[in-house]
């Protein structure tokens, strides 16, 4: 394939991953990039937290950040509260955004830089049968109710957990969580409590394997929870979450109810032939924290840049192996340790109320707070003091013993059939 004509690159999905991929593909006269997004005002169910490094790295304007969170309140199963955040510097914060605002900004910027933004629902992706064939993107226009086909030489899939591209390319399945969130408008007086504060609740009442949250937005709070192991009971856990924070949201009005699948691990294959997956479609959501926005945007940018630079240097599209070397392996090298550490933490601390009590107790440690916040804010695994790490290990063992003394057994559940479902 040569540069006798432009390469057409299709990007599926207009969230942080797709928009960042499309943006990274612009500026090359030999690439024509088209981004498909079914709903341009889409408000994905999401806590909306972004790290400080993303604000700087992606040059995000301060106006799209609803709240700057500088304090976190951790609440244990026994309602023990621990305030964290004293290790933050004055300029440091966690940004709280609404996805319709953040996604809209990133998508608009990609369009201003030269990407074609197509408001369309992708219904099917047909993979090429030979090296000279194209990908055929079947789509429906929601405004005109018409159907059409777009042919692309390369496809990047940022189309979420239910990725049509992942299914078409045979990327394999993954386990997933259901995240459920209610946006609740509360009085101005009660919003003052959440001015710079977010809350995390743990306990088998709000989730058997995750946490519940209250995250402040522009004029409301997002109250939600999630689970992998008992998805059918998600509304029960959400009800418990509302009860746990009832006094703080009393009198509030639910203005929006949202639910969405979230991947639990990488897809078995993320690059196949001339197609690559990014963001949720690839499985880039961390355990323990459930964070995905930064990793979505970063993976999209890395994939788009890899294609763009390869075309600029060689006049050809990257092969499967070249894309693995230029995008997938560098991503795994950068963030693989983060996924591993958070996976271990979730397995240790989210499996019983005793462990959750220990987790909250540990959060009182200034060392734990500093390592946790620095790792989150700057996306690098922190902790380089062997003596303090040893002390933390001893503290952890003691906290687990005390947690066992404080807590009874978790509520039992049975979900033998639905729990086997994969996306």
Short mmCIF file of C-alpha atoms in Angstrom, two decimals:
data_model
loop_
_atom_site.label_atom_id
_atom_site.label_comp_id
_atom_site.label_asym_id
_atom_site.label_seq_id
_atom_site.Cartn_x
_atom_site.Cartn_y
_atom_site.Cartn_z
CA UNK A 1 0.00 0.00 0.00
CA UNK A 2 1.55 3.35 -1.04
CA UNK A 3 0.70 7.02 -0.68
CA UNK A 4 -0.91 7.42 -4.08
CA UNK A 5 -3.99 8.39 -2.10
CA UNK A 6 -4.63 9.34 1.49
CA UNK A 7 -5.03 6.64 4.08
CA UNK A 8 -8.43 6.70 5.65
CA UNK A 9 -8.35 6.02 9.37
CA UNK A 10 -11.61 5.48 11.22
CA UNK A 11 -11.81 6.08 14.96
CA UNK A 12 -14.82 4.52 16.66
CA UNK A 13 -16.06 6.32 19.76
CA UNK A 14 -15.86 9.98 20.74
CA UNK A 15 -14.87 9.66 24.40
CA UNK A 16 -11.40 10.46 25.80
CA UNK A 17 -9.76 7.50 24.04
CA UNK A 18 -11.30 8.03 20.62
CA UNK A 19 -11.03 11.82 20.68
CA UNK A 20 -7.38 11.66 21.75
CA UNK A 21 -6.60 9.10 19.05
CA UNK A 22 -8.29 11.23 16.39
CA UNK A 23 -6.45 14.34 17.58
CA UNK A 24 -3.10 12.53 17.43
CA UNK A 25 -3.82 11.44 13.86
CA UNK A 26 -4.36 15.00 12.58
CA UNK A 27 -1.69 17.14 11.00
CA UNK A 28 -0.51 14.48 8.57
CA UNK A 29 -1.53 15.31 4.97
CA UNK A 30 -1.45 11.62 4.10
CA UNK A 31 -4.02 10.65 6.73
CA UNK A 32 -7.71 11.43 6.63
CA UNK A 33 -9.23 10.71 10.03
CA UNK A 34 -12.93 10.28 10.68
CA UNK A 35 -14.31 9.91 14.21
CA UNK A 36 -17.67 8.18 14.74
CA UNK A 37 -19.73 9.07 17.82
CA UNK A 38 -23.35 8.05 18.17
CA UNK A 39 -24.33 10.72 20.70
CA UNK A 40 -22.50 14.05 20.78
CA UNK A 41 -24.00 15.02 24.13
CA UNK A 42 -23.39 11.63 25.70
CA UNK A 43 -23.07 11.67 29.50
CA UNK A 44 -21.33 8.41 30.33
CA UNK A 45 -21.90 7.08 33.87
CA UNK A 46 -18.59 7.89 35.47
CA UNK A 47 -17.15 9.31 38.68
CA UNK A 48 -15.42 11.87 36.47
CA UNK A 49 -12.18 12.11 38.45
CA UNK A 50 -9.02 13.05 36.55
CA UNK A 51 -5.45 13.33 37.86
CA UNK A 52 -3.47 16.54 37.92
CA UNK A 53 -1.02 15.21 35.34
CA UNK A 54 -3.85 14.85 32.80
CA UNK A 55 -4.80 18.51 33.12
CA UNK A 56 -1.24 19.50 32.27
CA UNK A 57 -0.41 16.76 29.76
CA UNK A 58 -3.60 17.20 27.72
CA UNK A 59 -3.72 20.97 28.11
CA UNK A 60 -7.20 20.95 29.57
CA UNK A 61 -8.80 24.34 30.31
CA UNK A 62 -9.68 24.97 33.92
CA UNK A 63 -13.30 25.75 32.96
CA UNK A 64 -14.11 22.10 32.30
CA UNK A 65 -13.19 21.13 35.86
CA UNK A 66 -16.23 21.39 38.13
CA UNK A 67 -14.43 20.89 41.43
CA UNK A 68 -10.87 20.66 42.67
CA UNK A 69 -10.87 17.93 45.29
CA UNK A 70 -8.13 18.30 47.88
CA UNK A 71 -9.63 16.12 50.61
CA UNK A 72 -10.96 12.58 50.64
CA UNK A 73 -13.02 11.00 53.37
CA UNK A 74 -12.77 7.22 53.66
CA UNK A 75 -15.66 5.55 55.50
CA UNK A 76 -15.28 1.96 56.74
CA UNK A 77 -17.98 -0.72 57.11
CA UNK A 78 -18.40 0.33 60.76
CA UNK A 79 -18.64 3.98 59.62
CA UNK A 80 -15.21 4.87 60.92
CA UNK A 81 -14.12 8.00 59.04
CA UNK A 82 -10.56 8.85 58.03
CA UNK A 83 -9.71 12.15 56.36
CA UNK A 84 -6.88 12.09 53.87
CA UNK A 85 -5.26 14.81 51.80
CA UNK A 86 -2.90 16.58 54.20
CA UNK A 87 0.11 15.54 52.10
CA UNK A 88 -1.10 17.48 49.05
CA UNK A 89 0.77 20.61 48.01
CA UNK A 90 -1.31 23.81 47.58
CA UNK A 91 -1.31 23.46 43.77
CA UNK A 92 -2.28 19.77 43.80
CA UNK A 93 -5.82 18.45 43.39
CA UNK A 94 -8.00 15.79 41.79
CA UNK A 95 -10.18 17.29 39.07
CA UNK A 96 -13.88 16.42 39.02
CA UNK A 97 -15.51 16.66 35.62
CA UNK A 98 -18.76 15.81 33.89
CA UNK A 99 -18.11 13.45 31.02
CA UNK A 100 -20.37 15.30 28.61
CA UNK A 101 -18.21 18.40 29.18
CA UNK A 102 -14.79 16.71 29.09
CA UNK A 103 -15.63 14.48 26.12
CA UNK A 104 -17.17 17.37 24.22
CA UNK A 105 -14.04 19.48 24.67
CA UNK A 106 -11.66 16.74 23.52
CA UNK A 107 -13.85 15.87 20.53
CA UNK A 108 -14.22 19.51 19.50
CA UNK A 109 -10.46 20.05 19.69
CA UNK A 110 -9.84 17.02 17.47
CA UNK A 111 -12.31 18.49 14.96
CA UNK A 112 -10.63 21.88 15.05
CA UNK A 113 -7.32 20.18 14.33
CA UNK A 114 -8.69 18.48 11.24
CA UNK A 115 -10.58 15.32 12.21
CA UNK A 116 -13.95 14.70 10.58
CA UNK A 117 -16.55 14.29 13.33
CA UNK A 118 -19.43 12.06 12.25
CA UNK A 119 -22.55 11.83 14.40
CA UNK A 120 -23.40 8.22 13.62
CA UNK A 121 -24.07 4.88 15.30
CA UNK A 122 -21.68 2.16 14.14
CA UNK A 123 -23.75 -1.00 13.75
CA UNK A 124 -21.19 -3.39 12.28
CA UNK A 125 -17.53 -3.63 11.36
CA UNK A 126 -16.47 -5.94 8.53
CA UNK A 127 -12.80 -6.84 8.66
CA UNK A 128 -10.75 -7.09 5.44
CA UNK A 129 -10.25 -10.47 3.83
CA UNK A 130 -6.93 -9.57 2.22
CA UNK A 131 -4.04 -7.08 2.62
CA UNK A 132 -5.44 -4.75 -0.05
CA UNK A 133 -9.01 -4.79 1.27
CA UNK A 134 -10.50 -2.16 3.55
CA UNK A 135 -12.46 -2.25 6.79
CA UNK A 136 -16.13 -1.59 6.13
CA UNK A 137 -17.84 0.45 8.84
CA UNK A 138 -21.63 0.10 8.68
CA UNK A 139 -23.33 2.99 10.39
CA UNK A 140 -26.68 4.69 10.90
CA UNK A 141 -27.24 8.42 10.94
CA UNK A 142 -29.55 9.17 13.91
CA UNK A 143 -30.69 12.48 12.43
CA UNK A 144 -31.66 11.30 8.95
CA UNK A 145 -32.36 7.66 9.92
CA UNK A 146 -30.28 6.53 6.94
CA UNK A 147 -27.66 3.78 6.74
CA UNK A 148 -24.34 3.84 4.93
CA UNK A 149 -20.87 2.28 4.76
CA UNK A 150 -17.50 3.90 5.35
CA UNK A 151 -14.33 2.22 4.10
CA UNK A 152 -11.18 2.62 6.16
CA UNK A 153 -7.58 1.48 5.76
CA UNK A 154 -7.00 1.44 9.51
CA UNK A 155 -9.37 1.42 12.48
CA UNK A 156 -8.86 2.45 16.09
CA UNK A 157 -11.56 1.30 18.47
CA UNK A 158 -12.36 3.56 21.40
CA UNK A 159 -15.95 2.32 21.41
CA UNK A 160 -16.17 1.16 25.01
CA UNK A 161 -16.76 -2.10 26.83
CA UNK A 162 -19.27 -3.30 24.21
CA UNK A 163 -16.81 -2.56 21.40
CA UNK A 164 -18.09 -3.64 17.99
CA UNK A 165 -14.55 -3.49 16.65
CA UNK A 166 -13.30 -5.85 19.37
CA UNK A 167 -15.95 -8.39 18.41
CA UNK A 168 -15.26 -8.04 14.69
CA UNK A 169 -11.49 -8.42 15.00
CA UNK A 170 -11.72 -11.36 17.44
CA UNK A 171 -10.01 -9.58 20.32
CA UNK A 172 -11.46 -11.94 22.92
CA UNK A 173 -13.65 -11.39 25.96
CA UNK A 174 -13.15 -9.88 29.39
CA UNK A 175 -14.91 -9.82 32.71
CA UNK A 176 -16.59 -6.57 33.64
CA UNK A 177 -18.14 -4.54 36.41
CA UNK A 178 -21.41 -2.66 36.40
CA UNK A 179 -21.09 0.93 37.60
CA UNK A 180 -24.31 2.56 38.76
CA UNK A 181 -24.57 6.26 39.57
CA UNK A 182 -27.30 8.73 40.45
CA UNK A 183 -26.72 12.43 39.98
CA UNK A 184 -28.38 14.14 42.92
CA UNK A 185 -28.95 17.86 43.21
CA UNK A 186 -28.69 18.93 46.84
CA UNK A 187 -29.05 22.31 48.53
CA UNK A 188 -26.32 24.92 48.31
CA UNK A 189 -25.77 24.52 52.04
CA UNK A 190 -25.12 20.79 51.69
CA UNK A 191 -22.96 21.35 48.60
CA UNK A 192 -20.62 23.44 50.76
CA UNK A 193 -19.68 20.24 52.59
CA UNK A 194 -18.42 18.84 49.28
CA UNK A 195 -16.66 22.05 48.17
CA UNK A 196 -13.26 20.33 47.94
CA UNK A 197 -14.24 16.94 49.33
CA UNK A 198 -15.04 13.52 47.87
CA UNK A 199 -16.13 10.46 49.83
CA UNK A 200 -15.42 6.76 49.42
CA UNK A 201 -17.48 4.16 51.29
CA UNK A 202 -16.46 0.53 51.69
CA UNK A 203 -18.49 -2.36 53.07
CA UNK A 204 -20.29 -5.42 51.80
CA UNK A 205 -23.53 -3.44 52.02
CA UNK A 206 -22.44 -1.02 49.25
CA UNK A 207 -20.33 -3.50 47.23
CA UNK A 208 -18.88 -6.96 47.79
CA UNK A 209 -15.77 -6.17 45.75
CA UNK A 210 -15.54 -2.42 45.11
CA UNK A 211 -16.49 0.85 46.80
CA UNK A 212 -19.27 3.40 46.80
CA UNK A 213 -18.66 7.09 46.21
CA UNK A 214 -19.96 10.61 46.54
CA UNK A 215 -18.15 12.84 44.06
CA UNK A 216 -18.95 16.57 43.80
CA UNK A 217 -19.88 18.08 40.43
CA UNK A 218 -20.80 21.57 39.28
CA UNK A 219 -24.22 21.84 40.95
CA UNK A 220 -24.83 18.29 42.19
CA UNK A 221 -23.12 15.19 43.51
CA UNK A 222 -22.62 11.83 41.85
CA UNK A 223 -23.55 8.98 44.20
CA UNK A 224 -22.69 5.52 42.97
CA UNK A 225 -21.20 2.09 43.37
CA UNK A 226 -20.07 -0.87 41.31
CA UNK A 227 -19.55 -4.62 41.39
CA UNK A 228 -18.17 -7.45 39.28
CA UNK A 229 -19.08 -10.49 41.31
CA UNK A 230 -22.76 -9.74 41.95
CA UNK A 231 -23.98 -7.50 39.14
CA UNK A 232 -27.69 -8.44 39.48
CA UNK A 233 -27.73 -6.85 42.96
CA UNK A 234 -26.37 -3.47 41.83
CA UNK A 235 -29.59 -1.58 42.71
CA UNK A 236 -29.54 -3.09 46.18
CA UNK A 237 -25.98 -1.82 46.68
CA UNK A 238 -26.95 1.60 45.34
CA UNK A 239 -29.84 1.79 47.80
CA UNK A 240 -27.40 1.00 50.62
CA UNK A 241 -25.07 3.66 49.30
CA UNK A 242 -27.82 6.29 49.49
CA UNK A 243 -28.59 5.16 53.04
CA UNK A 244 -24.94 5.41 54.10
CA UNK A 245 -24.72 9.07 53.02
CA UNK A 246 -28.39 9.90 53.68
CA UNK A 247 -27.87 12.80 56.09
CA UNK A 248 -25.53 14.56 53.65
CA UNK A 249 -27.87 14.35 50.66
CA UNK A 250 -31.15 14.73 52.54
CA UNK A 251 -33.73 16.61 50.49
CA UNK A 252 -31.80 16.02 47.29
CA UNK A 253 -33.43 15.36 43.93
CA UNK A 254 -32.24 12.65 41.58
CA UNK A 255 -31.72 14.36 38.22
CA UNK A 256 -30.12 11.50 36.29
CA UNK A 257 -29.64 7.74 36.68
CA UNK A 258 -26.75 6.08 34.86
CA UNK A 259 -25.31 2.58 34.49
CA UNK A 260 -22.48 1.25 32.36
CA UNK A 261 -20.18 -1.79 32.05
CA UNK A 262 -16.53 -1.29 32.99
CA UNK A 263 -13.77 -3.76 32.01
CA UNK A 264 -11.90 -5.67 34.69
CA UNK A 265 -8.74 -6.54 32.74
CA UNK A 266 -7.05 -6.21 29.35
CA UNK A 267 -8.56 -7.78 26.26
CA UNK A 268 -6.61 -10.93 25.32
CA UNK A 269 -5.62 -9.19 22.04
CA UNK A 270 -5.53 -5.45 21.51
CA UNK A 271 -3.86 -5.12 18.10
CA UNK A 272 -4.86 -7.35 15.19
CA UNK A 273 -3.97 -6.71 11.56
CA UNK A 274 -4.75 -3.02 10.88
CA UNK A 275 -6.95 -2.45 13.92
CA UNK A 276 -6.11 -1.39 17.48
CA UNK A 277 -8.19 -1.05 20.63
CA UNK A 278 -7.83 1.78 23.16
CA UNK A 279 -9.53 2.86 26.39
CA UNK A 280 -12.33 0.69 27.78
CA UNK A 281 -12.43 -1.30 24.54
CA UNK A 282 -8.89 -2.49 25.31
CA UNK A 283 -9.63 -3.01 29.01
CA UNK A 284 -7.65 -0.07 30.39
CA UNK A 285 -9.43 0.44 33.72
CA UNK A 286 -7.56 -0.06 36.98
CA UNK A 287 -8.66 -2.39 39.74
CA UNK A 288 -9.20 -0.99 43.25
CA UNK A 289 -9.72 2.62 42.10
CA UNK A 290 -11.76 1.92 38.96
CA UNK A 291 -9.97 4.74 37.16
CA UNK A 292 -10.14 4.85 33.38
CA UNK A 293 -10.32 8.41 32.00
CA UNK A 294 -6.60 9.18 32.01
CA UNK A 295 -5.67 5.74 30.68
CA UNK A 296 -8.28 6.06 27.95
CA UNK A 297 -6.94 9.41 26.76
CA UNK A 298 -3.32 8.28 27.05
CA UNK A 299 -3.84 5.02 25.17
CA UNK A 300 -5.76 6.83 22.43
CA UNK A 301 -3.01 9.39 22.03
CA UNK A 302 -0.32 6.70 21.98
CA UNK A 303 -2.14 4.61 19.37
CA UNK A 304 -2.93 7.60 17.15
CA UNK A 305 0.64 8.89 17.41
CA UNK A 306 2.05 5.46 16.55
CA UNK A 307 0.03 5.30 13.32
CA UNK A 308 0.74 8.92 12.44
CA UNK A 309 4.49 8.67 12.96
CA UNK A 310 4.79 5.39 11.08
CA UNK A 311 3.01 6.82 8.05
CA UNK A 312 5.18 9.96 8.20
CA UNK A 313 8.40 7.93 8.33
CA UNK A 314 7.65 5.07 5.95
CA UNK A 315 4.74 6.09 3.75
CA UNK A 316 2.95 2.93 4.89
CA UNK A 317 0.51 1.91 7.57
CA UNK A 318 1.99 -0.06 10.47
CA UNK A 319 1.70 -3.83 10.42
CA UNK A 320 0.27 -5.70 13.40
CA UNK A 321 3.72 -6.35 14.89
CA UNK A 322 4.91 -2.80 14.24
CA UNK A 323 1.85 -1.43 16.05
CA UNK A 324 2.41 -3.78 18.97
CA UNK A 325 5.99 -2.52 19.22
CA UNK A 326 5.08 1.17 18.81
CA UNK A 327 1.89 1.31 20.90
CA UNK A 328 1.01 -1.76 22.95
CA UNK A 329 4.39 -2.62 24.47
CA UNK A 330 5.26 1.00 25.42
CA UNK A 331 1.84 1.37 27.05
CA UNK A 332 2.31 -1.82 29.06
CA UNK A 333 5.79 -0.76 30.12
CA UNK A 334 4.50 2.59 31.36
CA UNK A 335 1.40 1.42 33.18
CA UNK A 336 1.64 -2.35 33.68
CA UNK A 337 3.08 -1.94 37.21
CA UNK A 338 0.19 0.35 38.18
CA UNK A 339 -2.41 -2.20 37.06
CA UNK A 340 -0.57 -4.99 38.90
CA UNK A 341 -0.27 -3.10 42.20
CA UNK A 342 -3.93 -2.02 42.17
CA UNK A 343 -5.06 -5.54 41.29
CA UNK A 344 -3.20 -6.88 44.33
CA UNK A 345 -4.66 -4.17 46.57
CA UNK A 346 -8.20 -4.99 45.45
CA UNK A 347 -7.67 -8.70 46.09
CA UNK A 348 -6.32 -8.00 49.58
CA UNK A 349 -8.56 -5.20 50.84
CA UNK A 350 -11.91 -5.49 49.02
CA UNK A 351 -12.72 -9.10 49.85
CA UNK A 352 -14.10 -8.84 53.41
CA UNK A 353 -15.30 -6.24 55.90
CA UNK A 354 -12.33 -7.07 58.10
CA UNK A 355 -9.95 -6.21 55.27
CA UNK A 356 -11.94 -3.05 54.46
CA UNK A 357 -11.67 -1.88 58.08
CA UNK A 358 -7.92 -2.46 57.87
CA UNK A 359 -7.75 -0.54 54.59
CA UNK A 360 -9.43 2.52 56.06
CA UNK A 361 -7.24 2.37 59.17
CA UNK A 362 -4.12 2.27 57.01
CA UNK A 363 -5.25 5.42 55.23
CA UNK A 364 -4.49 7.36 58.42
CA UNK A 365 -0.78 6.87 57.71
CA UNK A 366 0.84 9.96 56.20
CA UNK A 367 3.18 7.70 54.24
CA UNK A 368 0.25 5.77 52.73
CA UNK A 369 -1.48 9.03 51.83
CA UNK A 370 1.60 10.49 50.20
CA UNK A 371 2.33 7.35 48.17
CA UNK A 372 -1.33 6.96 47.17
CA UNK A 373 -1.88 10.55 46.08
CA UNK A 374 1.45 10.85 44.27
CA UNK A 375 0.79 7.60 42.41
CA UNK A 376 -2.66 8.80 41.39
CA UNK A 377 -1.80 12.40 40.54
CA UNK A 378 1.30 11.62 38.48
CA UNK A 379 0.62 8.07 37.26
CA UNK A 380 3.84 6.53 38.53
CA UNK A 381 4.04 3.78 41.14
CA UNK A 382 5.48 5.45 44.23
CA UNK A 383 7.17 4.16 47.35
CA UNK A 384 10.94 4.09 47.54
CA UNK A 385 11.61 3.91 51.27
CA UNK A 386 12.39 0.29 52.25
CA UNK A 387 12.22 1.13 55.96
CA UNK A 388 8.82 2.79 55.64
CA UNK A 389 7.60 0.00 53.36
CA UNK A 390 8.58 -2.54 56.02
CA UNK A 391 6.78 -0.48 58.65
CA UNK A 392 3.73 -0.36 56.38
CA UNK A 393 3.77 -4.16 56.09
CA UNK A 394 3.78 -4.52 59.88
CA UNK A 395 1.02 -1.91 60.17
CA UNK A 396 -1.03 -3.76 57.56
CA UNK A 397 -0.82 -7.04 59.44
CA UNK A 398 -1.88 -5.33 62.66
CA UNK A 399 -4.74 -3.54 60.91
CA UNK A 400 -6.00 -6.80 59.42
CA UNK A 401 -5.99 -8.43 62.85
CA UNK A 402 -7.93 -5.53 64.34
CA UNK A 403 -10.31 -5.55 61.38
CA UNK A 404 -11.10 -9.19 62.01
CA UNK A 405 -11.92 -8.36 65.61
CA UNK A 406 -14.26 -5.51 64.58
CA UNK A 407 -16.13 -7.16 61.74
CA UNK A 408 -18.45 -10.07 61.29
CA UNK A 409 -18.63 -12.18 58.13
CA UNK A 410 -19.74 -10.61 54.87
CA UNK A 411 -23.26 -11.19 53.63
CA UNK A 412 -23.37 -14.26 51.43
CA UNK A 413 -24.55 -14.10 47.83
CA UNK A 414 -24.98 -16.60 45.03
CA UNK A 415 -24.57 -15.68 41.40
CA UNK A 416 -23.36 -18.83 39.62
CA UNK A 417 -24.82 -18.17 36.15
CA UNK A 418 -24.74 -14.43 35.44
CA UNK A 419 -21.24 -14.10 36.92
CA UNK A 420 -19.92 -16.12 33.97
CA UNK A 421 -21.11 -13.54 31.44
CA UNK A 422 -18.35 -11.75 29.52
CA UNK A 423 -18.12 -8.90 27.02
#
